[in-house]
Short mmCIF file of C-alpha atoms in Angstrom, two decimals:
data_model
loop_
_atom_site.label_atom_id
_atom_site.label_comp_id
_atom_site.label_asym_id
_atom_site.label_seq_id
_atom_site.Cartn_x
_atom_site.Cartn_y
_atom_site.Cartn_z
CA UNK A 1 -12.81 -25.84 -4.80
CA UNK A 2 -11.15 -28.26 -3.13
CA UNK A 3 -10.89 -28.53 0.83
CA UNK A 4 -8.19 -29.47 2.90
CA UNK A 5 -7.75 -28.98 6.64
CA UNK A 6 -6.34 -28.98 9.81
CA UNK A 7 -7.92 -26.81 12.31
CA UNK A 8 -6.35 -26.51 15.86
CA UNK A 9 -8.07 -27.08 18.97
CA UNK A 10 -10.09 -23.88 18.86
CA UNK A 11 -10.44 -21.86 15.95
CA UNK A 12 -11.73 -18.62 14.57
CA UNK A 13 -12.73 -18.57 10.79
CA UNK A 14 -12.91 -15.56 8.83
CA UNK A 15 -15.22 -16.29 5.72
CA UNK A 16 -15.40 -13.95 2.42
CA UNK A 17 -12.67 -15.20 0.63
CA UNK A 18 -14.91 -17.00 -2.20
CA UNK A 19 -17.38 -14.10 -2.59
CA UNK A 20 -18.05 -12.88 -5.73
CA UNK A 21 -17.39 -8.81 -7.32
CA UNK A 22 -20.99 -7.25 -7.24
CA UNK A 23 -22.22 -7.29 -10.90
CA UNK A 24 -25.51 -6.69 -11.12
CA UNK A 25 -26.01 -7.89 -14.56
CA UNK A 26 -25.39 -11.85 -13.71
CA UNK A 27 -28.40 -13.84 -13.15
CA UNK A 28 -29.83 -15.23 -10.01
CA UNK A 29 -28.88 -18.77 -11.14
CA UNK A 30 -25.37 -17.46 -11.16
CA UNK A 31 -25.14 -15.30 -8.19
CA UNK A 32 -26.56 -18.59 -6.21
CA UNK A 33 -23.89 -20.70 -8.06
CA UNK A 34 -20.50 -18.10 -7.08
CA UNK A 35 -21.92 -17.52 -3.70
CA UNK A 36 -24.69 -19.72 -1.65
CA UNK A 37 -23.39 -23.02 -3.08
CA UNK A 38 -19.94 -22.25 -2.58
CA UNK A 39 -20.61 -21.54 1.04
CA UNK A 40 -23.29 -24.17 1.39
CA UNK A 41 -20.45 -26.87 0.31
CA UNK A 42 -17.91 -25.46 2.17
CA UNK A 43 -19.74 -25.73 5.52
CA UNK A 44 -20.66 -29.45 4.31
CA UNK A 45 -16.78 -29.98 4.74
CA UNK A 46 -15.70 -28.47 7.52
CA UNK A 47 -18.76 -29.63 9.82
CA UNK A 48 -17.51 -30.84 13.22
CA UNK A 49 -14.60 -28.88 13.28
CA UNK A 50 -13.54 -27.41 16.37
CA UNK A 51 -14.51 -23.38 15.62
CA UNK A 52 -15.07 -21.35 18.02
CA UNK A 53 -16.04 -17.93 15.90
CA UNK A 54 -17.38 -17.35 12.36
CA UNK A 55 -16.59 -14.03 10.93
CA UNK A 56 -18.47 -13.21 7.76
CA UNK A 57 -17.58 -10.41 5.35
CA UNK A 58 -21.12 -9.93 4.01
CA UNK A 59 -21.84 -6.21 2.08
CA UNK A 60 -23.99 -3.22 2.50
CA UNK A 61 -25.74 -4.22 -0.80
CA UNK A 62 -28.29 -6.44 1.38
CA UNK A 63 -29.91 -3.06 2.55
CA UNK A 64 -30.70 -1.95 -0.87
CA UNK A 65 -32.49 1.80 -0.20
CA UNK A 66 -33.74 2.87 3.07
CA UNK A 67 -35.90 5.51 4.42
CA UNK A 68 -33.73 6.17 7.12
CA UNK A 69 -29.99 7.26 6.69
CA UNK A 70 -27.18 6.85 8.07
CA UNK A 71 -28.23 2.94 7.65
CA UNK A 72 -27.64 0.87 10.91
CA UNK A 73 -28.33 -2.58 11.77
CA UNK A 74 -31.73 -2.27 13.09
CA UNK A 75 -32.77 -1.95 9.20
CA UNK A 76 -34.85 -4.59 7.67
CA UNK A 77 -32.53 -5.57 4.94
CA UNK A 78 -34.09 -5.00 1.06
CA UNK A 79 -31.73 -5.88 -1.74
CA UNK A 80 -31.89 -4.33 -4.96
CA UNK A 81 -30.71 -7.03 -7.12
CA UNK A 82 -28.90 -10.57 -7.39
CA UNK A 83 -25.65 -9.81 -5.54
CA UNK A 84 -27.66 -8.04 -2.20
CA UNK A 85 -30.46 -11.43 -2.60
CA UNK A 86 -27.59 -13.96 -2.50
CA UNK A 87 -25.78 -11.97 0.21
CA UNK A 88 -28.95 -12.06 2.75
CA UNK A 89 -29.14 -15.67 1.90
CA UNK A 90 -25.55 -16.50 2.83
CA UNK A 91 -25.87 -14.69 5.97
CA UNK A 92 -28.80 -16.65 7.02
CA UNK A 93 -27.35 -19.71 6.34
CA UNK A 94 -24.21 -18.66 8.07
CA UNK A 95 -25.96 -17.92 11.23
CA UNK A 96 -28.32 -20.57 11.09
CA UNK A 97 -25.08 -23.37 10.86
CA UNK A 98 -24.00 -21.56 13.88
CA UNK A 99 -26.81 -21.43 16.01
CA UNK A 100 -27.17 -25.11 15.57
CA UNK A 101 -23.78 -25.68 16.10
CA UNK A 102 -23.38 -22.97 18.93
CA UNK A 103 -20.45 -21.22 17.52
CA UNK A 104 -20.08 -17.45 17.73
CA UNK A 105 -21.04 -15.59 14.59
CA UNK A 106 -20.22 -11.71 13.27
CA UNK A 107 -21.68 -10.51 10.60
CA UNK A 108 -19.73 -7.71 9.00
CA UNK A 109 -21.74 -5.64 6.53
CA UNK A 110 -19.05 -3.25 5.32
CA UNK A 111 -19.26 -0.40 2.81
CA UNK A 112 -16.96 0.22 0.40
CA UNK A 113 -13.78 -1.13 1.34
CA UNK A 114 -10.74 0.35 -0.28
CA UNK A 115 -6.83 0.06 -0.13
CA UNK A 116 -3.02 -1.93 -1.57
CA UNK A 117 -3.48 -5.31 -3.16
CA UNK A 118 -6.82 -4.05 -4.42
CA UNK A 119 -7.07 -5.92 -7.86
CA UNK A 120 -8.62 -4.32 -10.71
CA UNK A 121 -11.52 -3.72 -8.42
CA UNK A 122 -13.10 -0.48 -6.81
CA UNK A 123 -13.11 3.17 -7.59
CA UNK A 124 -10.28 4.68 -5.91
CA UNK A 125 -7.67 2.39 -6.53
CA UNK A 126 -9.01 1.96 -10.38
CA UNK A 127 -8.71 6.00 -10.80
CA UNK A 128 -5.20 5.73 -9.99
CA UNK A 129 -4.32 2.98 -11.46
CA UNK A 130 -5.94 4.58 -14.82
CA UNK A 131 -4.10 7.97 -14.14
CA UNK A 132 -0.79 6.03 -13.95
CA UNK A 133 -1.43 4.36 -17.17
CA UNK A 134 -2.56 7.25 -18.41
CA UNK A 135 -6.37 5.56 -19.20
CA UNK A 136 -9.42 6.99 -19.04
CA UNK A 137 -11.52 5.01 -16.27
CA UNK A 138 -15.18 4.62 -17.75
CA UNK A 139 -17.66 4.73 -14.76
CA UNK A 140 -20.99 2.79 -14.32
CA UNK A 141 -22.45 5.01 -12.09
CA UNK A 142 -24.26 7.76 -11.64
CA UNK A 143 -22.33 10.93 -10.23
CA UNK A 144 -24.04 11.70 -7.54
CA UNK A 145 -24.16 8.23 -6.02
CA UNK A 146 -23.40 8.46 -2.38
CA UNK A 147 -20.72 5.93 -1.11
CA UNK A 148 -18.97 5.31 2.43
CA UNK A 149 -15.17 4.55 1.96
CA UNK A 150 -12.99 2.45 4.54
CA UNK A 151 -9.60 1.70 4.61
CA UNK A 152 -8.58 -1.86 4.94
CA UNK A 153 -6.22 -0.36 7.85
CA UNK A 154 -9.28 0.59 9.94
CA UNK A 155 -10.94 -3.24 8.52
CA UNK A 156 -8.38 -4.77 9.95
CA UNK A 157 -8.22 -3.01 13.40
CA UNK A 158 -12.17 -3.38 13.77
CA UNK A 159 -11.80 -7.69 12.96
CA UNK A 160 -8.66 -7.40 15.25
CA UNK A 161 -11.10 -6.31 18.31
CA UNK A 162 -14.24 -8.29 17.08
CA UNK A 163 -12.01 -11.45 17.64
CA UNK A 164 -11.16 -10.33 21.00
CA UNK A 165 -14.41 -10.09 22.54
CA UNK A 166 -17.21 -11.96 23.04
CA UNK A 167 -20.22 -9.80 21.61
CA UNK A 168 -24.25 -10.44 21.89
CA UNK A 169 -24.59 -9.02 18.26
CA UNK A 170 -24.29 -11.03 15.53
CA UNK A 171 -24.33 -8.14 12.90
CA UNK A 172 -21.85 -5.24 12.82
CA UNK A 173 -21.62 -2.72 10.03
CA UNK A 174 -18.48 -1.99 9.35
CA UNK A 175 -17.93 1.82 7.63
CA UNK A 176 -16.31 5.17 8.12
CA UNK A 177 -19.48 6.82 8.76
CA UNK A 178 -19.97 9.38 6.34
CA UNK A 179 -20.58 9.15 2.19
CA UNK A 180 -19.29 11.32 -0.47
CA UNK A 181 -20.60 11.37 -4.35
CA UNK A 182 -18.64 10.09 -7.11
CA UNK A 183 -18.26 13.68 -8.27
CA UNK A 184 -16.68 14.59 -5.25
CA UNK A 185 -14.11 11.84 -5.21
CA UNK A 186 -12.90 12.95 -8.07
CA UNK A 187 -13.09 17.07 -7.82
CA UNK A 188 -10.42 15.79 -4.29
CA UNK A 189 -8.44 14.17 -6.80
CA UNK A 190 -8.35 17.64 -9.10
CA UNK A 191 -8.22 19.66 -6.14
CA UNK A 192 -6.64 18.04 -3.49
CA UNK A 193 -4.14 15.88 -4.92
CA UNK A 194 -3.60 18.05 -8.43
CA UNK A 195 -4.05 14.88 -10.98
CA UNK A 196 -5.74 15.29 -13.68
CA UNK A 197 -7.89 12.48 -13.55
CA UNK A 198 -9.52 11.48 -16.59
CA UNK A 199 -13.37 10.03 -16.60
CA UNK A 200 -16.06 8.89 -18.94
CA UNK A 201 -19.72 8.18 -17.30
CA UNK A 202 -21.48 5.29 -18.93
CA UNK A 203 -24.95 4.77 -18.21
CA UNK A 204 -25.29 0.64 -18.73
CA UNK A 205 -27.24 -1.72 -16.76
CA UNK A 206 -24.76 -1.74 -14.23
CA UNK A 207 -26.43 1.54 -13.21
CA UNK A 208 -29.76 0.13 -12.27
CA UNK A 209 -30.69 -1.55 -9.31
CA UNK A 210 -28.06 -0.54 -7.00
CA UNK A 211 -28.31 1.33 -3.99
CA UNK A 212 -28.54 5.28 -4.55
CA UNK A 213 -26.70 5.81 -0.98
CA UNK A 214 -24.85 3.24 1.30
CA UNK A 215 -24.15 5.77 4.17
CA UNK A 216 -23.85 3.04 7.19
CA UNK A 217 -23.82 4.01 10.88
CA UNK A 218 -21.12 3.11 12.62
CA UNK A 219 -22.11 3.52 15.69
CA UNK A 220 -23.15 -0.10 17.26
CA UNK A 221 -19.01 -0.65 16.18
CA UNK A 222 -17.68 2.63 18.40
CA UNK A 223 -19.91 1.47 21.25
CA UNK A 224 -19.17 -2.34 21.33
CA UNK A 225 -15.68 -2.41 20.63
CA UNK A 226 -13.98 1.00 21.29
CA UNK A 227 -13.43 1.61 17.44
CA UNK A 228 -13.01 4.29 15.48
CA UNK A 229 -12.03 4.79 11.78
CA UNK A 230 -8.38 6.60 11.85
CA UNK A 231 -7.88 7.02 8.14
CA UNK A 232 -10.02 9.87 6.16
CA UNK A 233 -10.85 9.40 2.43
CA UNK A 234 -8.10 12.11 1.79
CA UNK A 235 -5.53 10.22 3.65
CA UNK A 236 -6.08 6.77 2.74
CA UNK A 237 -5.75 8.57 -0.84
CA UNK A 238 -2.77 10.09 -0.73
CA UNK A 239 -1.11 6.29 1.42
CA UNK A 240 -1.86 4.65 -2.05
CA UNK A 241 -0.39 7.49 -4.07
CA UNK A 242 2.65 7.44 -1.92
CA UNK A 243 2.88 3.54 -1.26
CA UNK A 244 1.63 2.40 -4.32
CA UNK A 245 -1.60 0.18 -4.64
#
């Protein structure tokens, strides 16, 4: 990648754009090669720069299972495989280039963030994509997986207030606050929404050693920056239905 640029006086710097999709089945050679080093040589370039706020869009995957659920920051993070490893280590580095260069940091560790402009990536938008097309959408996954869905709407309006306050935590989940299976999401799209969605479970090794529930509280968010999720699952579906994704 190259790096060109021309930062203002003060700056705020919202990082995730170079992240990798989770897939499990890539090495920890390569995970370290899409993500740490690409974030490693991309604070090489842009040290003494005049930013004021890093904003991080790290994942829930660096949880990996926990005892306790809903999930909240307090957790000791435990990642399940390659993606979740690298994660935690980008986040470390990430604060660690901030504390030493005393810049405010957020951590966002977000669930499963859905919505337009969502490229060939995700469940919801790939289920109607495939029903469109009129494809069966093969799932790695097991059923009764338990994800938390956001909207990018109610991403956006939580970064929106993160950048306008000055916050002692440095790490913020960022979810709607409840999970639903993979069954479910589906039986809403039968019964709810009346398409016929078509689906073929594939047990592959993109089924193991991924988290079996990534219900994240929400809660530090509400009470630190007077946020709340406004889209439900069932909404944000029917907004890409109607507006397209």
């Amino acid at each position: 990648v190259n790096y060109n640029f021309n930062f203002e006086e003060e700056s705020v710097l919202l990082l995730g754009l170079w992240q990798s999709n989770p897939r499990t089945a890539l090495s920890l050679s390569d995970e370290i090669n899409l993500n740490f080093n690409t974030y490693r040589s991309f604070f090489k370039k842009i040290n003494n720069q005049n930013i004021k706020h890093v904003v991080f869009f790290s994942s829930s995957a660096v949880y990996g299972e926990q005892c306790l659920i809903p999930i909240s920051e307090k957790s000791d993070p435990s990642p399940l495989n390659f993606y979740g490893v690298v994660k935690l280590q980008v986040e470390n580095l990430i604060l660690d280039y901030c504390y030493k260069n005393n810049i405010q940091v957020t951590i966002l560790r977000m669930s499963n963030v859905y919505g337009p402009y969502q490229y060939k990536q995700g469940l919801i938008t790939t289920l109607i994509r495939n029903y469109n097309n009129k494809v069966v959408t093969s799932i790695w996954d097991d059923p009764n997986i338990l994800r938390d869905y956001i909207y990018i709407d109610d991403i956006s309006d939580l970064i929106h207030k993160i950048l306008n306050k000055k916050s002692q935590y440095k790490i913020i989940n960022a979810s709607f606050g409840h999970a639903i299976k993979t069954s479910e999401i589906i039986n809403l799209f039968k019964d709810k929404l009346k398409m016929d969605i078509k689906v073929n479970f594939s047990d592959s090794y993109f089924c193991k050693n991924i988290m079996m529930n990534n219900n994240l509280s929400n809660l530090l968010a509400k009470e630190e920056y007077q946020w709340a999720p406004k889209v439900s699952l069932l909404m944000g579906m029917k907004k890409l239905i109607s507006n397209g994704i």
